[in-house]
XYZ file of C-alpha atoms in Angstrom:
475
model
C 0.000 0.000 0.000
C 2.033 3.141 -1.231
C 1.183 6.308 -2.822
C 3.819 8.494 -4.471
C 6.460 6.318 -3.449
C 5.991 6.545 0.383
C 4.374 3.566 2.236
C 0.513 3.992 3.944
C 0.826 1.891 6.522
C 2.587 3.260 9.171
C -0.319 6.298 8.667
C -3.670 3.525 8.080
C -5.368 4.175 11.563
C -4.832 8.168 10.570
C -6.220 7.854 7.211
C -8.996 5.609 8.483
C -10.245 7.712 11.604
C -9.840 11.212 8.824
C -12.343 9.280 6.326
C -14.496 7.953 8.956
C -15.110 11.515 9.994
C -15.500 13.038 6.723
C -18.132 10.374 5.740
C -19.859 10.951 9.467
C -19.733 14.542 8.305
C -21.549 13.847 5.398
C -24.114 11.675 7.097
C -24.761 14.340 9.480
C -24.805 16.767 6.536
C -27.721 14.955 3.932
C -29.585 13.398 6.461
C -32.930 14.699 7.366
C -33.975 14.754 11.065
C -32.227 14.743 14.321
C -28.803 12.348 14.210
C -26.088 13.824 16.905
C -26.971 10.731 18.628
C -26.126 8.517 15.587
C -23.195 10.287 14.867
C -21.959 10.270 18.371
C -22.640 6.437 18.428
C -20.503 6.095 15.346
C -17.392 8.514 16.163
C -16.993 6.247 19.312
C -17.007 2.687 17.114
C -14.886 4.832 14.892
C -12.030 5.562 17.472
C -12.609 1.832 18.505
C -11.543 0.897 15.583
C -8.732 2.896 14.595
C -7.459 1.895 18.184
C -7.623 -1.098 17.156
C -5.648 -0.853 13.560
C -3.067 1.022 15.709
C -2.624 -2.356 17.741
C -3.009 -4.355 14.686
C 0.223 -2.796 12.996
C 3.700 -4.464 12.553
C 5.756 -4.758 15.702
C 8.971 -2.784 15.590
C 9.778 0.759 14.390
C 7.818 1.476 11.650
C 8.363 4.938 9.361
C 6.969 6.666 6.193
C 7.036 10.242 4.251
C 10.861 10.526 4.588
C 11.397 9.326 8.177
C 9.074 12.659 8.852
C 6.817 10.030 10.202
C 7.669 7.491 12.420
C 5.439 4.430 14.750
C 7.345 2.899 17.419
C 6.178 1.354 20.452
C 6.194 5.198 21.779
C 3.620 6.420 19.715
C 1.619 3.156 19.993
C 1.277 3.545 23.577
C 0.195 7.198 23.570
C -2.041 7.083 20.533
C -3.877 4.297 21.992
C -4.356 6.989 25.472
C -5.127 9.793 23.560
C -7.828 7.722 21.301
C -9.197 5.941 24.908
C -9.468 9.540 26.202
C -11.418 11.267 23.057
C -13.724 7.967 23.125
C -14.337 8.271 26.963
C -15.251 12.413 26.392
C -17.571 11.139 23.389
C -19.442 8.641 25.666
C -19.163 11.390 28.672
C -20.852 14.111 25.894
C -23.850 11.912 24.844
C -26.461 13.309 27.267
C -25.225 16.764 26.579
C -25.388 16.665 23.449
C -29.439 14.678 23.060
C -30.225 17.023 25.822
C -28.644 20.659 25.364
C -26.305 20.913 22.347
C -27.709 18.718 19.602
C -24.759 19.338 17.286
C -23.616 16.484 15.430
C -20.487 18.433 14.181
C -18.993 18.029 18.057
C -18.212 14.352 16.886
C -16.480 14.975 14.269
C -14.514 17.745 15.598
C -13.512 15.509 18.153
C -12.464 12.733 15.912
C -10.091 15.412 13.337
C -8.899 16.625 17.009
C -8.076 13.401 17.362
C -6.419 12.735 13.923
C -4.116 15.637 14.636
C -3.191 14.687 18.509
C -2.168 11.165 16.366
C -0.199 12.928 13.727
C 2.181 15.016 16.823
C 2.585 11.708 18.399
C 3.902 10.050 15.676
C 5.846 13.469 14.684
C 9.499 12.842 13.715
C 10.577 16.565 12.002
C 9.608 19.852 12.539
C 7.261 20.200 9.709
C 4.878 17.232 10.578
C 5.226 18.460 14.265
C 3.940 21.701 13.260
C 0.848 19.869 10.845
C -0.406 17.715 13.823
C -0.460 20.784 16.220
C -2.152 22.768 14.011
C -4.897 20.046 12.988
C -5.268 19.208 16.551
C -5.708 22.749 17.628
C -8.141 24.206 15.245
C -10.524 21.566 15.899
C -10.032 22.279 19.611
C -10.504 25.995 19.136
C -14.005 25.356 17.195
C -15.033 23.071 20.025
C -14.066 25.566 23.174
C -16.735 28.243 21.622
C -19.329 25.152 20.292
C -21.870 26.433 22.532
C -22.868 29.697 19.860
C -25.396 31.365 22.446
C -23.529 31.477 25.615
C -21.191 34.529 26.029
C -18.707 32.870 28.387
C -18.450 29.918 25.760
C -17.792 32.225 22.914
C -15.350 34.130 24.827
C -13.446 30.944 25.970
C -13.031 29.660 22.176
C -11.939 33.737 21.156
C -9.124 33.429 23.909
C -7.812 30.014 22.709
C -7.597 30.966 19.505
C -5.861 34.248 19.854
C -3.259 32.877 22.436
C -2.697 29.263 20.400
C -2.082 31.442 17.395
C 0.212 33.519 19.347
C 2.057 30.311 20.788
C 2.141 28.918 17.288
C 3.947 31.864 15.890
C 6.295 31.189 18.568
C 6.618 27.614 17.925
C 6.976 28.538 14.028
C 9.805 30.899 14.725
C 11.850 28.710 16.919
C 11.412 25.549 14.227
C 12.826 28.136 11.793
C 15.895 29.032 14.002
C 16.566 25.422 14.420
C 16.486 24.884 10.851
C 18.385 27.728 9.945
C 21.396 26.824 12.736
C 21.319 22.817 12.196
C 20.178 22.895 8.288
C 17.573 19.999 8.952
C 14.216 19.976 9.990
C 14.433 16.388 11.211
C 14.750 15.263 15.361
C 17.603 12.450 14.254
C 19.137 15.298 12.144
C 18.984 17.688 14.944
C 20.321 15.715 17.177
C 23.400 15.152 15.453
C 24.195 18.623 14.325
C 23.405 20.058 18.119
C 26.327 18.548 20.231
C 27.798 21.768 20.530
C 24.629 23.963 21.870
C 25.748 27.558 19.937
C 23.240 30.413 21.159
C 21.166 30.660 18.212
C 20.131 26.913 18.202
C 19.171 27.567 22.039
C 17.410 30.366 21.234
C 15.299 28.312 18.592
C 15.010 25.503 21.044
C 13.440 28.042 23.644
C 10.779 29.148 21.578
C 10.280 25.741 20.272
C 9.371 24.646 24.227
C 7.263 28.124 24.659
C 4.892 26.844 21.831
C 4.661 23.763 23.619
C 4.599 24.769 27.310
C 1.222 26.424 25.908
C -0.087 23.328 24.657
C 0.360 21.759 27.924
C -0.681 25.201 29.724
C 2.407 24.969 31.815
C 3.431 28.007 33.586
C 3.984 31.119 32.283
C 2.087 29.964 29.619
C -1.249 28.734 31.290
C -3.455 31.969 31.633
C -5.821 30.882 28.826
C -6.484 28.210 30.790
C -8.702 28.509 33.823
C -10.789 30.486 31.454
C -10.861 28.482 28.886
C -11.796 25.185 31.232
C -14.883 27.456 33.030
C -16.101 28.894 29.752
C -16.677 26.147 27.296
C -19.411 23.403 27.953
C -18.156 21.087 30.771
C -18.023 18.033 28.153
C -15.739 20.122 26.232
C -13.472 20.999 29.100
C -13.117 17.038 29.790
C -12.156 16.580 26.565
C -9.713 19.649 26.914
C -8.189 17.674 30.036
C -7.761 14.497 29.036
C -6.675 13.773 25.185
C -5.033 16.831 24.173
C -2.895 16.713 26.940
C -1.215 13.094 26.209
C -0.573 14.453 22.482
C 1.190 17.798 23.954
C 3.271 15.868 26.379
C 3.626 13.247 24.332
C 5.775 15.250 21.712
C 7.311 17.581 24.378
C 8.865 14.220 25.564
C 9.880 12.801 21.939
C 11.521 16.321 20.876
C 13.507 17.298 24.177
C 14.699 13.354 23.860
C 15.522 12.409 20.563
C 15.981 15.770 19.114
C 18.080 17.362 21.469
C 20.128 14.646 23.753
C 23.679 16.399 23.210
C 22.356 19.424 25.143
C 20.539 17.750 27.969
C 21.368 20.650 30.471
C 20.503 23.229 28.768
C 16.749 22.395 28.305
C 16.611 20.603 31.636
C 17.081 24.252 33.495
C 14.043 25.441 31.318
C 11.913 22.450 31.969
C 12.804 22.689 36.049
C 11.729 26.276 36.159
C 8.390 25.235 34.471
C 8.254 22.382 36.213
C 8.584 24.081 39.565
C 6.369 27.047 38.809
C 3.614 24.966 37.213
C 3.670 22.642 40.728
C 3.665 25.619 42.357
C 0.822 27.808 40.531
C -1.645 24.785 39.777
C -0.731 24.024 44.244
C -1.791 27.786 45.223
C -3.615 29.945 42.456
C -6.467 26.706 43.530
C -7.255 27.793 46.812
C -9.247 30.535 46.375
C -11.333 28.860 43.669
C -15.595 28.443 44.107
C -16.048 26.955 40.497
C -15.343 23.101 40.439
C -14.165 23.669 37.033
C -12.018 26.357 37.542
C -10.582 24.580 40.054
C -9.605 21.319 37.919
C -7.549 23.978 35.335
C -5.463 24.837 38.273
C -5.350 21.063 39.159
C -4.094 19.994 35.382
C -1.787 23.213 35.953
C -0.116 21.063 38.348
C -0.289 18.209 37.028
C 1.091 18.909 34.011
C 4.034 20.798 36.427
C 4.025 17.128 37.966
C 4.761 15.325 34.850
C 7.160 17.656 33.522
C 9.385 16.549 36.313
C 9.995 13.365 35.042
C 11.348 14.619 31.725
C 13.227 17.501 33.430
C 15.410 13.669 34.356
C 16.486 13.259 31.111
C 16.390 9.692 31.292
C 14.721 6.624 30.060
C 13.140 6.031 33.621
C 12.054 9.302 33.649
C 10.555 8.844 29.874
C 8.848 5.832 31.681
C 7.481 7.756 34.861
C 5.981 10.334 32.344
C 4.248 7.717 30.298
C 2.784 6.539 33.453
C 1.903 9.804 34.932
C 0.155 10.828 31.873
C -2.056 7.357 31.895
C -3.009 7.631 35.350
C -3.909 11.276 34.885
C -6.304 10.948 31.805
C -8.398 8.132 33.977
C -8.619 10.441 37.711
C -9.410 13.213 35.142
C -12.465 11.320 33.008
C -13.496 9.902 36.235
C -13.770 13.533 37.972
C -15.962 14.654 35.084
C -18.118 11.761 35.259
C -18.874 13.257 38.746
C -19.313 16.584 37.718
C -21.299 16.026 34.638
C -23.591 14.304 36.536
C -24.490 17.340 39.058
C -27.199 18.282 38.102
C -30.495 19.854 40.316
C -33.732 20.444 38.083
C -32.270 20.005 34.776
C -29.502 22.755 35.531
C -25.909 21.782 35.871
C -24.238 23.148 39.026
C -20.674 24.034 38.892
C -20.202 25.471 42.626
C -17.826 23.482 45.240
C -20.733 24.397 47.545
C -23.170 22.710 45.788
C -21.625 19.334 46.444
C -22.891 20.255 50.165
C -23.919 17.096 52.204
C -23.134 14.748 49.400
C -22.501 11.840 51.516
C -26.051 12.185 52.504
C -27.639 12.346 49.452
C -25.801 10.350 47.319
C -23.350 8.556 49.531
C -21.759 6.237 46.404
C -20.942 9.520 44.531
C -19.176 11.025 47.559
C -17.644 8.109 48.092
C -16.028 7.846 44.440
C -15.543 11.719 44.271
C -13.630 11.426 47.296
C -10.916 9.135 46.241
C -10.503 10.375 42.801
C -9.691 13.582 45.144
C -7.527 11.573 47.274
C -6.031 10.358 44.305
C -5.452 13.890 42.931
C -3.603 15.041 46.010
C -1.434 11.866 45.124
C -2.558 9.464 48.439
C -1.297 6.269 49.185
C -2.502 3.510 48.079
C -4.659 5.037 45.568
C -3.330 5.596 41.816
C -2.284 9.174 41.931
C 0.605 8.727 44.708
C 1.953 5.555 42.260
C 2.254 8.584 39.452
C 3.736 10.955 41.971
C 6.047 8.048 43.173
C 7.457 7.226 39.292
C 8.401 10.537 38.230
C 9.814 11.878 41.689
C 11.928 8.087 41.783
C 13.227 9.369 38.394
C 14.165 12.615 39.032
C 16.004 11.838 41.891
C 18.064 9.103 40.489
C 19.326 12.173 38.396
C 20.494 14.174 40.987
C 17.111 16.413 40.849
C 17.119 16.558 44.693
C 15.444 20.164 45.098
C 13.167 19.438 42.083
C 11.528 16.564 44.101
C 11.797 18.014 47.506
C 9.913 21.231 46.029
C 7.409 18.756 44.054
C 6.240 16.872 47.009
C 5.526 20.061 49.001
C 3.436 21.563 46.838
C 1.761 17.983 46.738
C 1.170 18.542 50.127
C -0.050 22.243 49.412
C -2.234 21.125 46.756
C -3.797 18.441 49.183
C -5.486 21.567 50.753
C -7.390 22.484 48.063
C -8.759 18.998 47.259
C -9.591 17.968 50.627
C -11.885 21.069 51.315
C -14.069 19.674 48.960
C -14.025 16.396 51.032
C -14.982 18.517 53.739
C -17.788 20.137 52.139
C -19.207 16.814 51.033
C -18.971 14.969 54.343
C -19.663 17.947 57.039
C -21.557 20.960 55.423
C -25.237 20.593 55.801
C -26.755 19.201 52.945
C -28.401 20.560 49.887
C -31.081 19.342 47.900
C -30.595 15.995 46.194
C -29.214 15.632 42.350
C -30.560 14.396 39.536
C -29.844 10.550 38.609
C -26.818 10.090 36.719
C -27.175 9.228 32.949
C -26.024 4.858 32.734
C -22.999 6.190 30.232
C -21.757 8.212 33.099
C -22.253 5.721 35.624
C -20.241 3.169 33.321
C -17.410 5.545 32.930
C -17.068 6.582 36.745
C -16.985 2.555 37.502
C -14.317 2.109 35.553
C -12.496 4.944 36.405
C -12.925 4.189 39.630
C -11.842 0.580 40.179
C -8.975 1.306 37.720
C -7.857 4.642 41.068
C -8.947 2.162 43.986
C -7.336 -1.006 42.516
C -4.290 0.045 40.472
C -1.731 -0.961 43.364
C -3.171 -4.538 43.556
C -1.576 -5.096 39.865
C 0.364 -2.084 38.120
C 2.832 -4.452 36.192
C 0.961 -4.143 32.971
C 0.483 -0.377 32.522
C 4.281 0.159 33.923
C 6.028 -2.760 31.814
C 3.745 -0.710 28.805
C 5.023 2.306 29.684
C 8.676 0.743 29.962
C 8.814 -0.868 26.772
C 7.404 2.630 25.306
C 10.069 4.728 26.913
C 12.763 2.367 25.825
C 11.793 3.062 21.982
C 12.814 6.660 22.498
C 16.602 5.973 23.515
């Protein structure tokens, strides 16, 4: 299977998920009557299957379009997240969309989001780097202001797009310095010409990692997003937290890696200070916070701060304790908006952490899960989140990161405030009138979630020996 000379298969699941959407788009398009339900049904067998075909696929290293493109078991593991994660926000959107929305062009948004997030994964030069951020984020733009008669939604997708074309022009400009200083726009190029670090090749590589700092809203470059995460429609925001996220750190990881390991210092100083500021933003900025929402961009702030310590390492363990950090993330994340999807008193959603007053009373199974996916937030034994916390901190300070993981766990501990007021508020504030039943989709995605938080340290082997394997690709 080849066109123009270059093989298709390393790209098949791409191709596959782009057509699928184009003919769900036409479906939607020509068919008479209501079908965002239809379409939504579809999308999710859709990413089923292209999960699938990215499964299916050779073993080995597998690469097309010049080496620009490249599958290895890297990009397998993180496709397969990021497709899990924009299935999960599909199944997580249903009620939303039969209910509220009815747009059947959220679907398909979704899925060319998707295509692009698979694209950046799979990214091994500059140029297809740039394609799969771009693809990913105008999809992600449209999506943010989807809800056309709300102001704040409309606002949140106008303040994406601005600063994401801002960060792009950044991201643009250092790709061109890079090229200009090393004469190739490949990572294995790159890395060979950039043993010696001269100042214009750092000076690329720093606006290179401010384009993508953005895309991961790490600090300084986060302020679109607590806005962004209250503003659009709460399905959108899970979507925002989950999938988009494993594509962004995804190729953060492959480019400081493979197309930069001759200067290892001098982009572990830059990641550190983000790393440390991000911890320490997403820890405190949080505190203040009334909107639930709101609250989980600060959380992700962190997080992402979090994750960013592993790869501050340098090193194939801390490759690995990325890979797992990200993995655990995405499922406390879909799990959380299971919960707050489903609050919901006389058919209007409620966003305030003091409407989750007296939970345990009303609902006692909600509080319950709500509470450890907190717990597991804050990074609490046994649950999953302190098995996260626990890889990437292990990583750092095999390489000599010492104040990088001291500073890490005490904004854990700072950030444990934050999550355990809500606690509070469920368990020992008066409570308030009951919710509304959840929706079965939601209940089936909070059980799995759930288990997968409660149960993780029973049998971690295969998500870590995946996440091993995946790391081990990249060195």
């Amino acid at each position: 299977m080849t066109f123009a000379g270059y093989s298709l298969l390393p790209v098949l699941p791409e191709l596959v998920l782009a057509a699928g959407a184009m003919a769900l788009l036409m479906l939607g398009a020509f068919r008479s009557g209501q079908t965002t339900s239809l379409v939504t049904g579809l999308a999710v067998v859709l990413l089923v299957i292209t999960g699938a075909l990215v499964l299916w696929l050779p073993g080995g290293k597998l690469t097309t379009f010049g080496g620009s493109f490249i599958v290895d078991d890297y990009a397998r593991f993180l496709k397969i997240l990021a497709l899990l994660g924009s299935g999960v926000t599909l199944i997580l959107s249903r009620a939303y969309l039969a209910e509220q929305a009815k747009i059947f062009e959220y679907a398909i948004l979704v899925m060319l989001s998707t295509v692009g997030m698979m694209v950046l994964i799979s990214a091994a030069d500059l140029i297809m780097l740039y394609l799969g951020l771009e693809l990913m984020s105008l999809a992600l733009y449209v999506v943010a202001a989807s809800h056309r008669d709300d102001t704040k939604s409309t606002e949140a997708g106008l303040k994406y797009f601005v600063l994401g074309a801002l960060s792009s022009g950044m991201l643009l400009y250092g790709a061109s310095l890079i090229y200009g200083f090393t004469g190739t726009v490949s990572f294995a190029g790159i890395a060979a010409e950039a043993k010696g670090g001269n100042i214009g090749l750092l000076f690329g590589l720093v606006f290179l990692l401010v384009g993508l700092c953005f895309k991961v809203s790490a600090v300084p470059f986060h302020m679109w997003t607590p806005d962004v995460y209250e503003g659009a429609p709460t399905p959108v925001t899970a979507f925002f937290a989950s999938a988009p996220k494993v594509a962004a750190l995804a190729v953060f990881t492959r480019v400081a890696l493979t197309a930069f390991p001759g200067i290892v210092p001098q982009w572990q100083q830059i990641i550190v200070f983000v790393s440390i500021a991000s911890m320490a933003l997403g820890s405190f900025a949080a505190i203040g916070q009334k909107n639930i929402k709101r609250l989980m961009a600060y959380s992700s702030i962190g997080h992402m701060g979090f994750a960013l310590v592993g790869l501050a390492a340098g090193t194939e363990q801390g490759a690995q304790g990325v890979l797992v950090y990200i993995a655990i993330y995405v499922a406390m994340t879909l799990g959380t908006f299971a919960i707050i999807l489903a609050m919901k008193r006389n058919g209007q959603a409620v966003e305030t952490i003091s409407d989750f007053s007296g939970l345990s009373r009303t609902n006692p199974m909600l509080a319950f899960f709500f509470a450890m996916f907190l717990f597991s937030l804050a990074g609490i034994p046994p649950l999953a989140g302190f098995f996260a916390k626990f890889y990437v901190f292990l990583a750092a300070i095999k390489a000599g990161l010492f104040t990088l993981a001291v500073i890490g766990v005490v904004t854990s501990v700072v950030g444990a405030f934050y999550y355990l007021t809500i606690i509070k508020v469920m368990y020992f504030d008066e409570p308030k009138e009951a919710m509304e039943p959840m929706h079965v989709e939601l209940r089936v995605v909070l059980a799995f979630a759930g288990i997968f938080n409660l149960l993780f340290f029973v049998y971690p082997a295969p998500l870590v020996n995946a996440a091993t394997v995946a790391a081990k690709s990249l060195f």
